[in-house]
Amino acid sequence: MLSKENFEKLERLKSQYPTTKSLSLPVLWMIQEQHGWISPESMQYVADLLQLPVSHVYGVVTFYTMFNTKPVGKYHLQVCTNVSCLLRGGEELLDHICKRLHVKRGEITLDQRFTVTEVECLGSCGTAPMLQANDEYYENLSTEKVERLLDEWSKG
Amino acid sequence: MSEFTEKLILPDIPNLHQLDVYERHGGYQALRKAMGMKPEEIIEEVKKSNLRGRGGACFPTGMKWSFMPKQSTKPKYLCANGDESEPGTFKDRQIFECNPHLFIEGAIIAAYAMGVTTVYTYIRGEYAKWIAILQKAVDDAYARNYIGKNILGTGFGTEFVIYRGAGAYICGEESALMNSLQGERGYPRVKPPFPAQVGLYGCPTTINNIETIANVPIILNRGAEWYWKIGAPKQPGTLLYGISGHVNKPGVYEFPTGILLTDLIYNYAGGVPGEKKIKAVIPGGSSTMWLRGEEIEGVKMDADSLKAVGTAIGTGGVIVMDEDTDVLKVLARIAHFYHHESCGQCTPCREGCGWMEKILNRFLAGDGTMSDIDLLMDVANNIEGNTICALGDAAAWPVQSVIRKFREEFEARAKKSPTAPKPVTPPHLVTTFDA
């Protein structure tokens, strides 16, 4: 399930930690980067790979909000609505995106292109409101700017 | 306005994140100097500088370092805390982006002073971009022998590892961070034992904030005598103030500790849009007690001054709310945050944070009652001090302060109808840990 590249990366990582348990998060990140989410089969795979109980892996995956336990769209839009963003229109931005894509918070679009999630503070309070699309930050947003981004992403 | 205007951590030098540029501006000279000193001399210098932690608790850094055992059969670790998840805080990412080598240099000096074999830098998972920037800087530093098995030919060696978190506010708490690094759920640990005795992998460990570590090369280069004259004497140095919310120029500003809050808001951050009045200010990240707009005149931004007005410097993340802000809506959002981020180990926090959120949402829906105000305070009081870690306190403090300072907002929203349902009183909470 891990790519050849990631297997090599894993070998390098092993020397950095005294226990293989520490590799739980790095390996789960690799799985998510390859597959977009972490399926029950993936959890079993990681458990076997690191010789850990599958219950441990399940516990870790479900504790951390960034690990997706169901498939997400090609663009995972994570909109912050915490205090600084709330004060500068984060909620309105999230509502606008949901309306345009015809989804509720946490849902995926029918064409599987977008998932929209409400998230907690992403450390962009000085450039609020903002959203994270996959690993990229988009800051100082307005509805006009987000419209342009959605147009672009709808094509590509 | 402040007299000392030099920027020590984020100087205006283009491309300072590149190793060559950093070296041209005196980079890694502090490390060379440190390598010529005895480890205990470095700890003494940091103690003398009065440097205090920038992660929120303001603990004296030199003292923390001195807790590490000098002799140890086990390896010793340094964890650099770049989890940066406190709402209103966005300063460490500036260090990663603009001056990563200053942090790396400080971390290696700290490692030498404490005899650390590996520095683990824990960075929140969302900061993928900044993890990549730091990794590049670390690779470059390895190539020039600033990190490695035989640093600058001195025979001292330490490794530097970056660990990516995966979205959990609680992992900014030092013991939760260690558990997360061990590949587990981010549950805070009961203290004692303290990390300097039993930390990461059961070994002696020190955890410092990124900004704290970035101050270390400056102290060694310029001397503790010079350093402690900057800003507030009991918490000297410059601070990365993050200001957000209703201001014209939100952002990170570097100034000495102890500047006036009003200077920060009006002179540096450009004041409030539309010249509106200020209703409330959160001075140091979402966990700190609020100040009313009328209270901010004359308030200085350092640990002791803010403590004197009943709040805290926290992470230096200032959030400004103008006169049109619905404070209950903001507070309900904060309560939602703590409910979401509670790790679930301690009943008062796990259940209490949810109750606080529900009661606040009742007020937003127009269903709150007068007795709900006291119920809310009661729940907050029963969380505070009754949990393993400080997340419980952090959830209770904003609620307590807003009830005290904006009671009229609750009363105006409360249902006056006698038919209002009687709220259910939560069961008495039993303290299982000594406060």
Coordinates of C-alpha atoms in Angstrom, one line a residue, chain A residues 12-110:
Chain A
R12 CA 15.4 6.6 6.7
L13 CA 12.9 7.7 9.3
K14 CA 13.5 4.5 11.4
S15 CA 16.9 5.7 12.6
Q16 CA 15.3 9.0 13.9
Y17 CA 13.2 7.5 16.6
P18 CA 13.9 4.9 19.3
T19 CA 10.5 3.2 18.9
T20 CA 8.5 2.2 15.8
K21 CA 5.4 3.5 17.5
S22 CA 6.6 7.0 16.8
L23 CA 6.3 6.2 13.1
S24 CA 2.5 5.9 13.5
L25 CA 1.9 9.6 12.5
P26 CA 4.5 9.8 9.7
V27 CA 3.2 6.5 8.1
L28 CA -0.4 7.6 8.4
W29 CA 0.6 10.9 6.7
M30 CA 2.2 8.9 3.8
I31 CA -1.0 6.7 3.4
Q32 CA -3.2 9.8 3.4
E33 CA -0.9 11.6 0.8
Q34 CA -1.2 8.6 -1.4
H35 CA -4.8 7.7 -1.1
G36 CA -6.5 10.9 0.2
W37 CA -7.9 9.2 3.2
I38 CA -7.3 6.4 5.7
S39 CA -9.6 3.4 5.2
P40 CA -10.1 0.6 7.7
E41 CA -7.9 -1.6 5.5
S42 CA -5.2 1.0 5.6
M43 CA -5.3 1.0 9.3
Q44 CA -4.8 -2.8 9.4
Y45 CA -2.0 -2.4 6.9
V46 CA -0.2 0.2 9.1
A47 CA -0.7 -1.9 12.2
D48 CA 0.9 -4.9 10.5
L49 CA 3.7 -2.8 9.0
L50 CA 4.7 -1.3 12.4
Q51 CA 3.7 -4.4 14.4
L52 CA 1.2 -2.5 16.5
P53 CA -2.3 -3.4 17.5
V54 CA -4.9 -2.2 15.0
S55 CA -6.8 -0.6 18.0
H56 CA -3.8 1.7 18.5
V57 CA -3.8 2.8 14.9
Y58 CA -7.6 3.3 15.0
G59 CA -7.2 5.3 18.2
V60 CA -4.6 7.6 16.6
V61 CA -6.4 8.1 13.3
T62 CA -9.7 9.1 15.1
F63 CA -7.9 11.4 17.6
Y64 CA -6.3 13.7 15.0
T65 CA -8.7 15.8 13.0
M66 CA -6.5 16.0 9.9
F67 CA -6.7 12.3 9.3
N68 CA -9.7 11.7 7.0
T69 CA -11.7 8.6 7.9
K70 CA -13.8 8.9 4.7
P71 CA -12.9 9.9 1.2
V72 CA -12.6 13.6 0.5
G73 CA -12.9 15.6 -2.7
K74 CA -10.0 16.5 -5.0
Y75 CA -10.1 19.9 -3.3
H76 CA -10.5 19.7 0.5
L77 CA -11.6 23.2 1.5
Q78 CA -11.1 23.8 5.2
V79 CA -12.5 27.1 6.3
C80 CA -11.6 28.6 9.6
T81 CA -14.4 30.2 11.7
N82 CA -12.5 30.7 14.9
V83 CA -12.5 34.1 16.7
S84 CA -10.2 36.2 14.4
C85 CA -11.8 34.8 11.3
L86 CA -15.3 35.1 12.8
L87 CA -14.7 38.8 13.4
R88 CA -13.6 39.3 9.8
G89 CA -16.3 37.3 7.9
G90 CA -15.2 33.6 8.1
E91 CA -18.7 32.3 8.8
E92 CA -20.1 34.2 5.8
L93 CA -17.3 32.9 3.7
L94 CA -18.1 29.3 4.7
D95 CA -21.8 29.8 4.1
H96 CA -21.1 31.3 0.7
I97 CA -18.9 28.3 -0.3
C98 CA -21.5 25.8 0.9
K99 CA -24.3 27.6 -1.0
R100 CA -22.3 27.8 -4.2
L101 CA -21.3 24.1 -4.1
H102 CA -24.7 22.9 -2.8
V103 CA -23.3 21.1 0.2
K104 CA -23.6 21.3 4.0
R105 CA -20.6 21.7 6.2
G106 CA -18.5 18.5 6.2
E107 CA -20.1 17.2 3.0
I108 CA -18.6 16.2 -0.4
T109 CA -20.0 17.4 -3.7
L110 CA -21.8 14.9 -6.0

